[in-house]
Short mmCIF file of N, CA and C in Angstrom, two decimals:
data_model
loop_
_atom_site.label_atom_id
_atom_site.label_comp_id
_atom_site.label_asym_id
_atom_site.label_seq_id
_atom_site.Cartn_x
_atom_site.Cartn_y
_atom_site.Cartn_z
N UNK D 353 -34.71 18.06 -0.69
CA UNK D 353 -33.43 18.72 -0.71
C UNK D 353 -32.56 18.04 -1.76
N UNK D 354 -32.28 18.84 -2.48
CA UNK D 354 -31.38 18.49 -3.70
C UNK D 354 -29.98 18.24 -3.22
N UNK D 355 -29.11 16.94 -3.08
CA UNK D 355 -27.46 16.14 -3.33
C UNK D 355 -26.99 17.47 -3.79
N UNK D 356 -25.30 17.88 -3.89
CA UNK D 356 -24.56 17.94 -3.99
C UNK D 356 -24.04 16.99 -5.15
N UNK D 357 -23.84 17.89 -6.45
CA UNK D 357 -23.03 16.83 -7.47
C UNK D 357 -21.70 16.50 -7.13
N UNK D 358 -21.38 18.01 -6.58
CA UNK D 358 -19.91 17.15 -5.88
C UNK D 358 -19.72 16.26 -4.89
N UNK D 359 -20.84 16.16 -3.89
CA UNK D 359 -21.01 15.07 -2.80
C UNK D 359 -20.80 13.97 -3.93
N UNK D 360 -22.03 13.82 -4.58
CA UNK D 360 -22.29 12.02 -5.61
C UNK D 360 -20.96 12.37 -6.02
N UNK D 361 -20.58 12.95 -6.68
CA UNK D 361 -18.68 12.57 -7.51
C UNK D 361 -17.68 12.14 -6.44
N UNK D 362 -17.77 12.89 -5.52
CA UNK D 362 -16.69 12.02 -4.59
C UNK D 362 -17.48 10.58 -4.09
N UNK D 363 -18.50 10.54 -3.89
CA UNK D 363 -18.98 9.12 -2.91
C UNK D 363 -18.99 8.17 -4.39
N UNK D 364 -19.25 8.59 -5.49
CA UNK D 364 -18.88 7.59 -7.10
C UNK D 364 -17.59 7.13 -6.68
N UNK D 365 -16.36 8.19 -6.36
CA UNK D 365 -15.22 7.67 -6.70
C UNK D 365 -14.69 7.12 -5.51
N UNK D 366 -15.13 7.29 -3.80
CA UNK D 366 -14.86 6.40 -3.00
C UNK D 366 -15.26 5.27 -3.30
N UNK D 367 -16.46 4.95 -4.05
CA UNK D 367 -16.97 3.35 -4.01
C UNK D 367 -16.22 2.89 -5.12
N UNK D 368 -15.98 3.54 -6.62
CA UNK D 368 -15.04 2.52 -7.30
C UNK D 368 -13.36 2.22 -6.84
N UNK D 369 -12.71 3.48 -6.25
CA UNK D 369 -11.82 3.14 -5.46
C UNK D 369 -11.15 2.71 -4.13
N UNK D 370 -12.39 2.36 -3.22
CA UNK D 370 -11.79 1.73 -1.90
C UNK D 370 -11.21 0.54 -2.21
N UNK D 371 -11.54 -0.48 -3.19
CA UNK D 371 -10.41 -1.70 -2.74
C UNK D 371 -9.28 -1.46 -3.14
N UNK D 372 -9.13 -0.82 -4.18
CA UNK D 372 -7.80 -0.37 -4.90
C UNK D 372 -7.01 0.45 -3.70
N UNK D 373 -7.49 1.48 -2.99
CA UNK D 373 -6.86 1.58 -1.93
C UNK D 373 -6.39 1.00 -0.60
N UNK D 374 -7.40 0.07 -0.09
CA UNK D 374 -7.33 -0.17 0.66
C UNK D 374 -6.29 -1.75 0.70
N UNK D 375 -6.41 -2.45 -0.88
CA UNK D 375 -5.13 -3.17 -1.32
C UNK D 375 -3.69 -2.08 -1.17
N UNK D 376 -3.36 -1.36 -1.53
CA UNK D 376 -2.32 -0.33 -1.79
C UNK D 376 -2.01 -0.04 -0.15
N UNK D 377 -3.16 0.44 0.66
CA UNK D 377 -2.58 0.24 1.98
C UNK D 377 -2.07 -1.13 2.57
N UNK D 378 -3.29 -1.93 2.75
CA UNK D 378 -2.66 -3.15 2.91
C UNK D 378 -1.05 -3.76 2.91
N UNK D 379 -0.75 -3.80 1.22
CA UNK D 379 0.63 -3.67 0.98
C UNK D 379 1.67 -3.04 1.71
N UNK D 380 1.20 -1.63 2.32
CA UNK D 380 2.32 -0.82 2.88
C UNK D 380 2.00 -1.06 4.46
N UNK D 381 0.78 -1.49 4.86
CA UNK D 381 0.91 -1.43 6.24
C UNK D 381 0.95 -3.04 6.67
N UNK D 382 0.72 -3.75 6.05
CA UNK D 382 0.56 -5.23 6.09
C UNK D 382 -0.37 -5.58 6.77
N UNK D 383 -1.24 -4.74 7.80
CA UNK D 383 -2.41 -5.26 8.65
C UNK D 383 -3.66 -4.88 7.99
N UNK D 384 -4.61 -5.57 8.03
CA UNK D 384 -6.29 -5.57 7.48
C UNK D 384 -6.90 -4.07 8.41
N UNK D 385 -6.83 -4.38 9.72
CA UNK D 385 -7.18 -2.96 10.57
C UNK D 385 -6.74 -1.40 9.98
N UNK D 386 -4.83 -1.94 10.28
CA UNK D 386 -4.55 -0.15 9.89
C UNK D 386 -4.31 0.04 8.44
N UNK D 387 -4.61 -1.35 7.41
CA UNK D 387 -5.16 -0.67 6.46
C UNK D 387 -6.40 0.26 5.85
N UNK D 388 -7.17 -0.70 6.97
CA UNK D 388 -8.07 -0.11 6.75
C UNK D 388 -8.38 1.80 6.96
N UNK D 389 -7.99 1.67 8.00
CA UNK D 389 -7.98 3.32 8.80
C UNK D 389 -6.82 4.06 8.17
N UNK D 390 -5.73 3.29 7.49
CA UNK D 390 -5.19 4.31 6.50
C UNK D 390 -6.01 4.96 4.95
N UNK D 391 -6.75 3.45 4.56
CA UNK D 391 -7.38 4.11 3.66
C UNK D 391 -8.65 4.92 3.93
N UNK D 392 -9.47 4.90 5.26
CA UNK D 392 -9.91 5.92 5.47
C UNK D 392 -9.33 7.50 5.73
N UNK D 393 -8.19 7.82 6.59
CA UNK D 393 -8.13 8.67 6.40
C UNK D 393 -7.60 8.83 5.32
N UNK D 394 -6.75 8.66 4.25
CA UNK D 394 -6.76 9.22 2.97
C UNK D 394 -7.69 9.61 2.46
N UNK D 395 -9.19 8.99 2.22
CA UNK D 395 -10.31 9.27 1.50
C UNK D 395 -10.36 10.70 2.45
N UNK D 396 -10.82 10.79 3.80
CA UNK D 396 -11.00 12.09 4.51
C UNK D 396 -9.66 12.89 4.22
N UNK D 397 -8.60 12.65 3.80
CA UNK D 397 -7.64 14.41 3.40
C UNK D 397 -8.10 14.02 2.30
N UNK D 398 -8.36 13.41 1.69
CA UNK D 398 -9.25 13.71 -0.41
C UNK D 398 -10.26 15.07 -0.07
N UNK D 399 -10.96 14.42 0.81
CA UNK D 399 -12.50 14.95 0.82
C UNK D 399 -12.30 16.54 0.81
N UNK D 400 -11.75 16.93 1.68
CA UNK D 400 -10.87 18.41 2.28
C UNK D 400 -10.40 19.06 0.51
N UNK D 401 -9.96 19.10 -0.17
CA UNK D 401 -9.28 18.90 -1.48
C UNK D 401 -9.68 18.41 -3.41
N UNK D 402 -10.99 18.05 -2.66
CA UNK D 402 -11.64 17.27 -3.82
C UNK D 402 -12.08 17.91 -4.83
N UNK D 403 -12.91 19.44 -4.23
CA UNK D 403 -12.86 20.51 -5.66
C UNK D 403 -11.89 20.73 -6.35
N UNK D 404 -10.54 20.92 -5.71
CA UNK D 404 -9.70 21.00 -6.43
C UNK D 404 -8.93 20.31 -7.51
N UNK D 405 -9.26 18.85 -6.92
CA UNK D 405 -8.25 18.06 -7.82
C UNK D 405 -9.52 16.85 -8.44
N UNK D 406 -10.49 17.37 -8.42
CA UNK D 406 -11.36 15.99 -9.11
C UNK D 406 -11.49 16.42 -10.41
N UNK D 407 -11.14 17.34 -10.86
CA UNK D 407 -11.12 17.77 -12.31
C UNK D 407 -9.83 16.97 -13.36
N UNK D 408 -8.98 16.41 -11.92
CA UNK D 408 -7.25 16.25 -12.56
C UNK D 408 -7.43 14.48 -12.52
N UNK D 409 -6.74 14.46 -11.66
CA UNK D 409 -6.41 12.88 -11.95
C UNK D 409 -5.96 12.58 -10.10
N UNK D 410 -7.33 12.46 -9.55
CA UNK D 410 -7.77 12.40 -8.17
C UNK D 410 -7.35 10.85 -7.84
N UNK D 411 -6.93 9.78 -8.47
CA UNK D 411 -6.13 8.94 -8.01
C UNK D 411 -4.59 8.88 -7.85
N UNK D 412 -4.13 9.71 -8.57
CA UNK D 412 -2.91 10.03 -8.20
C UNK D 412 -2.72 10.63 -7.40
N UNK D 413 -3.33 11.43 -6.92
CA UNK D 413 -3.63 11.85 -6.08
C UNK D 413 -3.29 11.50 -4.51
N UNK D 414 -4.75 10.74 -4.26
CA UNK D 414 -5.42 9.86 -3.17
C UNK D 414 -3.71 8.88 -3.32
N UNK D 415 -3.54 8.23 -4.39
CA UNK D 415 -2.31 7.48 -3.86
C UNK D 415 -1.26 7.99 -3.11
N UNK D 416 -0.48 9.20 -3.76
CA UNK D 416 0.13 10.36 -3.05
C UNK D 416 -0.17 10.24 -1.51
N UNK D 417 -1.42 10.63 -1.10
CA UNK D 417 -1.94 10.99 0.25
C UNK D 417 -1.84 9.62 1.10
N UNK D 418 -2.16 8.31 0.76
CA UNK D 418 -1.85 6.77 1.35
C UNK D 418 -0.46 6.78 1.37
N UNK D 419 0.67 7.09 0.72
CA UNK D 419 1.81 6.97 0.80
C UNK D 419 2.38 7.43 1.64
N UNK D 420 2.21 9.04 1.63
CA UNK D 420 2.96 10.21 3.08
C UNK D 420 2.12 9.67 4.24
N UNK D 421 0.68 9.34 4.03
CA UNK D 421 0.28 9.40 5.38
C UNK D 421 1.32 8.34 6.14
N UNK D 422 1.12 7.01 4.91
CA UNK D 422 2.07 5.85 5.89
C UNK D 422 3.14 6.16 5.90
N UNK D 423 4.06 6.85 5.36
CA UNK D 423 5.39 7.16 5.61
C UNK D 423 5.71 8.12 6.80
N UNK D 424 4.60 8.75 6.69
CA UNK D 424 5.00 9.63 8.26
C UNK D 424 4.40 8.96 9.36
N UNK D 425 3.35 8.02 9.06
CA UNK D 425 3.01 7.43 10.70
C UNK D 425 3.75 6.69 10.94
N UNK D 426 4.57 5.63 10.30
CA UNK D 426 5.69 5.11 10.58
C UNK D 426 6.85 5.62 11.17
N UNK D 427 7.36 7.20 10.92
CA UNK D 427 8.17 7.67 12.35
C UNK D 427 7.33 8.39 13.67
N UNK D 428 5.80 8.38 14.02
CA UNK D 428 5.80 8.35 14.90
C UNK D 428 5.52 7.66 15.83
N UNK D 429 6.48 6.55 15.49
CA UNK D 429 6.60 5.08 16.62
C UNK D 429 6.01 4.76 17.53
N UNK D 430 4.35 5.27 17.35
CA UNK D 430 3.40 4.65 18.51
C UNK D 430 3.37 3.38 18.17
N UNK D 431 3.37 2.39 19.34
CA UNK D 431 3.24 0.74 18.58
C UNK D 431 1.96 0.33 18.78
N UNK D 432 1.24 1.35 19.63
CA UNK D 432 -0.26 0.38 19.41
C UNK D 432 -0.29 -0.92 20.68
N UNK D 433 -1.43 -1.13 20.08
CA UNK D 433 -1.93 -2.40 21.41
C UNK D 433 -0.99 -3.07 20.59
N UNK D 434 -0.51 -4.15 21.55
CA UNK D 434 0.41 -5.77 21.14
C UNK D 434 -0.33 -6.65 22.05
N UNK D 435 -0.36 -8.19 20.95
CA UNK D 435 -1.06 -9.10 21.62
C UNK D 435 -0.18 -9.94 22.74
N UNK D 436 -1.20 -10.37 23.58
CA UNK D 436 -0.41 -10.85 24.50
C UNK D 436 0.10 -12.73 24.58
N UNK D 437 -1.19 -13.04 23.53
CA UNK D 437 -0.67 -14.23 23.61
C UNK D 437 -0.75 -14.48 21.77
N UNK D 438 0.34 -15.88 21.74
CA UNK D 438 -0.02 -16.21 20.30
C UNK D 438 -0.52 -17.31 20.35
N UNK D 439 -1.37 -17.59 18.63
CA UNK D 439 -2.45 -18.44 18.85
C UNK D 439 -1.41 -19.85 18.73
N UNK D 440 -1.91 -20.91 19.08
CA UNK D 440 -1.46 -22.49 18.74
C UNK D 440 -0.90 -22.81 17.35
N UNK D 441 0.48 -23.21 16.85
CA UNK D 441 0.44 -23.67 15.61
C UNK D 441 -0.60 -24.91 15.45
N UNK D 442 -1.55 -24.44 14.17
CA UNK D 442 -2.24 -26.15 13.61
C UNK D 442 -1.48 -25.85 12.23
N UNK D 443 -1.83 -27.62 12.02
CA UNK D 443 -2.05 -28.29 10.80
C UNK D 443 -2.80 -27.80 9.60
N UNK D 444 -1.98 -27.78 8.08
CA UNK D 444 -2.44 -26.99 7.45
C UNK D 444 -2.65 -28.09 6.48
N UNK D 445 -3.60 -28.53 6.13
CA UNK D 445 -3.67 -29.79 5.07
C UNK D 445 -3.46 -29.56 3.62
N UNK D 446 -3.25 -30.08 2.66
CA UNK D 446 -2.98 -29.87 1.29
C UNK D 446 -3.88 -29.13 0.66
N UNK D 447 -3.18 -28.24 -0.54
CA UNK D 447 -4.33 -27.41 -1.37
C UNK D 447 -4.05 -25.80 -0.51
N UNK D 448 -3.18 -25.88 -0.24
CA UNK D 448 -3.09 -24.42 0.62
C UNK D 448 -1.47 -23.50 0.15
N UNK D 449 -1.09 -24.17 -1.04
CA UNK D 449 -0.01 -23.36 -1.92
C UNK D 449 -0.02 -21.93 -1.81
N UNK D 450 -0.96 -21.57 -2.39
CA UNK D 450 -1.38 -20.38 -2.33
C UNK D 450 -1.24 -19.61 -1.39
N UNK D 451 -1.80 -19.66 -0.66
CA UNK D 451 -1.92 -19.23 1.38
C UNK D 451 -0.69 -19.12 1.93
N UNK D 452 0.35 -20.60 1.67
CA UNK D 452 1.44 -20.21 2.29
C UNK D 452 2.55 -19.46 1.26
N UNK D 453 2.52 -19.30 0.13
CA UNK D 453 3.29 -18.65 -0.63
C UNK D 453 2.63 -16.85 -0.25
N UNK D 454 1.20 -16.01 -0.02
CA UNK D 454 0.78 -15.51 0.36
C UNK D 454 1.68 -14.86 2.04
N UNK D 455 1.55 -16.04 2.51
CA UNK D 455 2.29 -15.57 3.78
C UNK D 455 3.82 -15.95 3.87
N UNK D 456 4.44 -16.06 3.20
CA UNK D 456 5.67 -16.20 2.87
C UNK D 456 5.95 -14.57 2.56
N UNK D 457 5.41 -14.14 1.67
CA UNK D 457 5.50 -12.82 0.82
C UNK D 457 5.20 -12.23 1.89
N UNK D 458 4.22 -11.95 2.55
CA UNK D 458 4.07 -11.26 3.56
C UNK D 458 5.04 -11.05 4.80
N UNK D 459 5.30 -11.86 5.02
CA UNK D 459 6.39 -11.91 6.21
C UNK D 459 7.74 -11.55 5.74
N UNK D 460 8.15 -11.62 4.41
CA UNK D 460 9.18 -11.29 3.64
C UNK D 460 8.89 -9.73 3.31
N UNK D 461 7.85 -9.22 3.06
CA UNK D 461 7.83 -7.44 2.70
C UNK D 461 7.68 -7.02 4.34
N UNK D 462 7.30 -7.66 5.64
CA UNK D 462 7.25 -7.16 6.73
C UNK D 462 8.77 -6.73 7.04
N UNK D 463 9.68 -7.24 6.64
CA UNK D 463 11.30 -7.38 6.75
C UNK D 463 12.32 -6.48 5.88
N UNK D 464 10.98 -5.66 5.44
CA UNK D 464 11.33 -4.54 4.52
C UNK D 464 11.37 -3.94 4.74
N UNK D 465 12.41 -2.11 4.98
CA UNK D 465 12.12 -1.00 5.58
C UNK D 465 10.71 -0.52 4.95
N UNK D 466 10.26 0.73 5.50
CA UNK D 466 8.49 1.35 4.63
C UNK D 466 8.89 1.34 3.40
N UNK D 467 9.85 2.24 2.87
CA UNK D 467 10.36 3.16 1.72
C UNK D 467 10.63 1.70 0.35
N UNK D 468 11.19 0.49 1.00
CA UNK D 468 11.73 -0.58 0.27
C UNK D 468 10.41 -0.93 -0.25
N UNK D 469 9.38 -1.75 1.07
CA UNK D 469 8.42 -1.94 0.77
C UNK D 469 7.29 -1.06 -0.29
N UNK D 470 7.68 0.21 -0.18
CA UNK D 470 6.64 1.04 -0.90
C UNK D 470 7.24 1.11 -2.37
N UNK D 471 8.12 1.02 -2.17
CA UNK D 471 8.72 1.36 -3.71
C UNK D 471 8.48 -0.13 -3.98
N UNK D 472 8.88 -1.33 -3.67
CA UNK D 472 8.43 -2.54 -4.63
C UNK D 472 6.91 -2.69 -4.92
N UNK D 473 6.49 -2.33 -3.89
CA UNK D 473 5.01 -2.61 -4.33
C UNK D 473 4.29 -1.55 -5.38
N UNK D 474 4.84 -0.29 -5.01
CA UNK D 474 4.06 0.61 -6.02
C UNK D 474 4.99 0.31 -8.14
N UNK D 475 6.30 -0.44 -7.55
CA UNK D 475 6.91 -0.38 -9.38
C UNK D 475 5.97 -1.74 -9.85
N UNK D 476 6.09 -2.47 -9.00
CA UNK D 476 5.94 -4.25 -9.30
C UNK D 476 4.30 -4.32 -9.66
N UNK D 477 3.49 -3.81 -8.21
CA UNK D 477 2.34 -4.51 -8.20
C UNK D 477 1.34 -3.27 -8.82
N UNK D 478 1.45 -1.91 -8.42
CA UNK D 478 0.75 -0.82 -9.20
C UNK D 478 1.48 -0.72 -10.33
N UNK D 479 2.13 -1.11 -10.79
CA UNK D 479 2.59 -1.01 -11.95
C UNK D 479 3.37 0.54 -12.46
N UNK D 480 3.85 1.59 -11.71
CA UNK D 480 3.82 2.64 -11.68
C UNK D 480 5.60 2.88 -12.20
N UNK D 481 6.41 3.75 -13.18
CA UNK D 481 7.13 4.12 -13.25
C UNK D 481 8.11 4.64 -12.16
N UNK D 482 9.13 4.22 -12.54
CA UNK D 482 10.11 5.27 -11.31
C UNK D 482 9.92 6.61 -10.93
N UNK D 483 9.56 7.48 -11.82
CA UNK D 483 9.60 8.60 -11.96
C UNK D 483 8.50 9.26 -10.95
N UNK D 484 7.01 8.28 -11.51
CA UNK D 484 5.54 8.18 -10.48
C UNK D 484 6.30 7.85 -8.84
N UNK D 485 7.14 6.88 -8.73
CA UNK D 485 7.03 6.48 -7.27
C UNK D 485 7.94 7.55 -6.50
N UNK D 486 8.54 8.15 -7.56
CA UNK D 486 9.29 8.78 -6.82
C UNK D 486 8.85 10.30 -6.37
N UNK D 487 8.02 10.63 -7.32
CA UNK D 487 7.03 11.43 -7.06
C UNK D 487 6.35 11.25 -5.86
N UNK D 488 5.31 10.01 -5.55
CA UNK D 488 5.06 9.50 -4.32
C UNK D 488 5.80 9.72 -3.15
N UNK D 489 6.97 9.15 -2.90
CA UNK D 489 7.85 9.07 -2.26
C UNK D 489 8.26 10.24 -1.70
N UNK D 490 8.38 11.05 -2.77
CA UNK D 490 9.06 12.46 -2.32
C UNK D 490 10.92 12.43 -2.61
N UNK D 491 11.19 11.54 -3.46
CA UNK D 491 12.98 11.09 -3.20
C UNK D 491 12.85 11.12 -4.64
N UNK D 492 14.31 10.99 -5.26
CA UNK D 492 15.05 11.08 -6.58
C UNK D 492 14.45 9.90 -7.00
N UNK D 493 14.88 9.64 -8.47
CA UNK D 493 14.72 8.35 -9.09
C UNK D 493 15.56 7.58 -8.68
N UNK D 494 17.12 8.55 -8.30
CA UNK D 494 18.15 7.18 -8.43
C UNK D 494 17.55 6.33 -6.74
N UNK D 495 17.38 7.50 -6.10
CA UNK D 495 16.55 6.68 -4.45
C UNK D 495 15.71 5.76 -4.84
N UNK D 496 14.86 5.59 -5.68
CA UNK D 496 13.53 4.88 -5.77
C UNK D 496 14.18 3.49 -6.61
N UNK D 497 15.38 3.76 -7.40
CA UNK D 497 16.15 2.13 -7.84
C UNK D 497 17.14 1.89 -6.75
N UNK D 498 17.45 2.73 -6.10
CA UNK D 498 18.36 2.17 -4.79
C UNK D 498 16.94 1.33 -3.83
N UNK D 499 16.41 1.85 -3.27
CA UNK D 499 15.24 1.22 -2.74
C UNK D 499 14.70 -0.08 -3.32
N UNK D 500 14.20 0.26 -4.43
CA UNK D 500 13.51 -1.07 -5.52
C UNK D 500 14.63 -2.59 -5.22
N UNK D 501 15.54 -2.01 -5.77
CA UNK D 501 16.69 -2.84 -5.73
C UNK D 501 17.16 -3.76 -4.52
N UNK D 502 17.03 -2.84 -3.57
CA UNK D 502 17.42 -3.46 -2.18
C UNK D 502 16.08 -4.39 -1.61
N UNK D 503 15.33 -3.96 -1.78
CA UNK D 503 14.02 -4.52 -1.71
C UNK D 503 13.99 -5.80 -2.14
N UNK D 504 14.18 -5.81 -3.61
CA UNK D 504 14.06 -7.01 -4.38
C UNK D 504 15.57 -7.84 -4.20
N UNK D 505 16.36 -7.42 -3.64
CA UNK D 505 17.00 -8.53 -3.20
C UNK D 505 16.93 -9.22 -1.91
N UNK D 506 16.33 -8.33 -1.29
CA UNK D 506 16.07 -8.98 0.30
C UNK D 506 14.56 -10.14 0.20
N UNK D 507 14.09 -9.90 -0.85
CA UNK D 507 12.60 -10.85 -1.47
C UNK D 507 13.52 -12.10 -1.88
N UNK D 508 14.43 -11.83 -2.84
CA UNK D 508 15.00 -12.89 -3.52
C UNK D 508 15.98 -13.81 -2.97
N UNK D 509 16.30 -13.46 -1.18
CA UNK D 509 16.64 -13.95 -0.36
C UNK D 509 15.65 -14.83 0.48
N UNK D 510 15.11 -14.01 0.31
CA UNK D 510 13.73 -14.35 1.38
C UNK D 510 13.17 -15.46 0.80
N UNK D 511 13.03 -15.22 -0.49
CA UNK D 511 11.61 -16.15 -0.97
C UNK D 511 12.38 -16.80 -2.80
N UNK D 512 13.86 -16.59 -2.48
CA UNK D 512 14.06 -17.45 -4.03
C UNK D 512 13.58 -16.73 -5.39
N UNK D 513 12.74 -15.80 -5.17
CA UNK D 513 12.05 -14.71 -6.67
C UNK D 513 13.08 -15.04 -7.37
N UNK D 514 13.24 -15.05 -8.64
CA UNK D 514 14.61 -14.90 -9.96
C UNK D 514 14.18 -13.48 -10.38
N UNK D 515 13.11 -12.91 -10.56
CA UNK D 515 12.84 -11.89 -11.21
C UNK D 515 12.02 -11.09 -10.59
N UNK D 516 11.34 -9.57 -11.25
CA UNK D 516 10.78 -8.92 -10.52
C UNK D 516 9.66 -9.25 -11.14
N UNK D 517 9.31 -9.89 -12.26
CA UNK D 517 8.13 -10.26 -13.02
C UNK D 517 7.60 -11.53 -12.28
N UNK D 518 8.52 -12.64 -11.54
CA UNK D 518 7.85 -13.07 -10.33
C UNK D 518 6.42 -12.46 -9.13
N UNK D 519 7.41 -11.64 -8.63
CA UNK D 519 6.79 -10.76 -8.00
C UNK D 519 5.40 -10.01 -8.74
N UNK D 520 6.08 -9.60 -9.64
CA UNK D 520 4.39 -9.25 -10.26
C UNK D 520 3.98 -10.10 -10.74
N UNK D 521 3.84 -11.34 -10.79
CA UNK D 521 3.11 -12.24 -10.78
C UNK D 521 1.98 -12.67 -9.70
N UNK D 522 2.86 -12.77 -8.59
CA UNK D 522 2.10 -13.39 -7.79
C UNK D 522 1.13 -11.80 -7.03
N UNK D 523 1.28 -10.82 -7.45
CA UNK D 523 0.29 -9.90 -7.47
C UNK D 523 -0.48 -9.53 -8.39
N UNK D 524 -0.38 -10.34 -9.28
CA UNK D 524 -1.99 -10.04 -10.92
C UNK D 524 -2.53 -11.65 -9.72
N UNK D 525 -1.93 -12.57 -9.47
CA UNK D 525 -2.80 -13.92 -8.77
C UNK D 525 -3.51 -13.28 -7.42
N UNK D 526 -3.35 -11.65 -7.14
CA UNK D 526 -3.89 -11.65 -5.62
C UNK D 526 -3.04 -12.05 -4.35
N UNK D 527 -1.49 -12.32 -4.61
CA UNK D 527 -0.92 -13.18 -3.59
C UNK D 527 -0.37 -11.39 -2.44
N UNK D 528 0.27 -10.72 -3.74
CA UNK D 528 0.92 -10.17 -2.90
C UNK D 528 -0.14 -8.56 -2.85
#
């Protein structure tokens, strides 16, 4: 039985793009789990859609689709299992800069509304124009520098940043 070329073209472009997505979720959902299951279902509403738009520019796409999905599961305020206990603070020995500047950032974009968070991460760390995020977003440009803005000052509270080239810094290092 002869594949589907369109099957191999989409399963080509799930395998060169799951980390890229599943980083991009990450970012917006902050957990490893419901990133994960965000970037699955994005790939599944791709799949639904894929004749159509694999001719175009099917990552813009797929990003589009990670964005609304998390923006709308975020108002329907299921919270999910919560743990019941937390683990023991230990000792973190030297050589771990990284890690805690990592979770510094993290706990600092958790303190971010979605929209703040999505817009810094998609101008800073995808590297994407106002115009792109706002596209994403679904909101004006001037929304997407009201957002950016507020964002990056609540970072530069948080965590001292001077700049937004900080910030994209420590996301070309993998931090954020």
């Amino acid at each position: 039985m002869r594949a589907d070329p369109v099957d191999d073209d989409f399963d080509a472009f799930v395998r060169a793009r799951w980390s890229t997505t599943a980083r991009l979720a990450y970012a917006l959902t902050l957990d490893h789990q419901k990133a994960e299951d965000l970037a699955q279902e994005a790939f599944t509403k791709l799949w639904f859609h894929w004749r159509k738009v694999s001719g175009g520019n099917p990552e813009a796409y797929l990003r589009k689709i990670v964005t609304t999905t998390f923006l709308s599961g975020r108002r329907r305020r299921w919270t999910g299992e919560r743990p019941t206990e937390t683990p023991p603070d230990t000792a973190v020995g030297a050589g771990t800069a990284q890690v805690d500047e990592r979770l510094a950032l993290r706990e600092a974009m958790a303190r971010l509304s979605p929209r703040q968070r999505a817009a810094v991460y998609l101008r800073y760390a995808e590297d994407l124009s106002e115009r792109s995020v706002a596209d994403l977003l679904g909101c004006s440009v001037g929304a997407v520098k009201q957002h950016t803005r507020r964002g990056l000052d609540a970072l530069r509270t948080d965590l001292h940043f001077g700049t937004p080239d900080e910030l994209a810094d420590l996301a070309g290092r993998g931090i954020a």
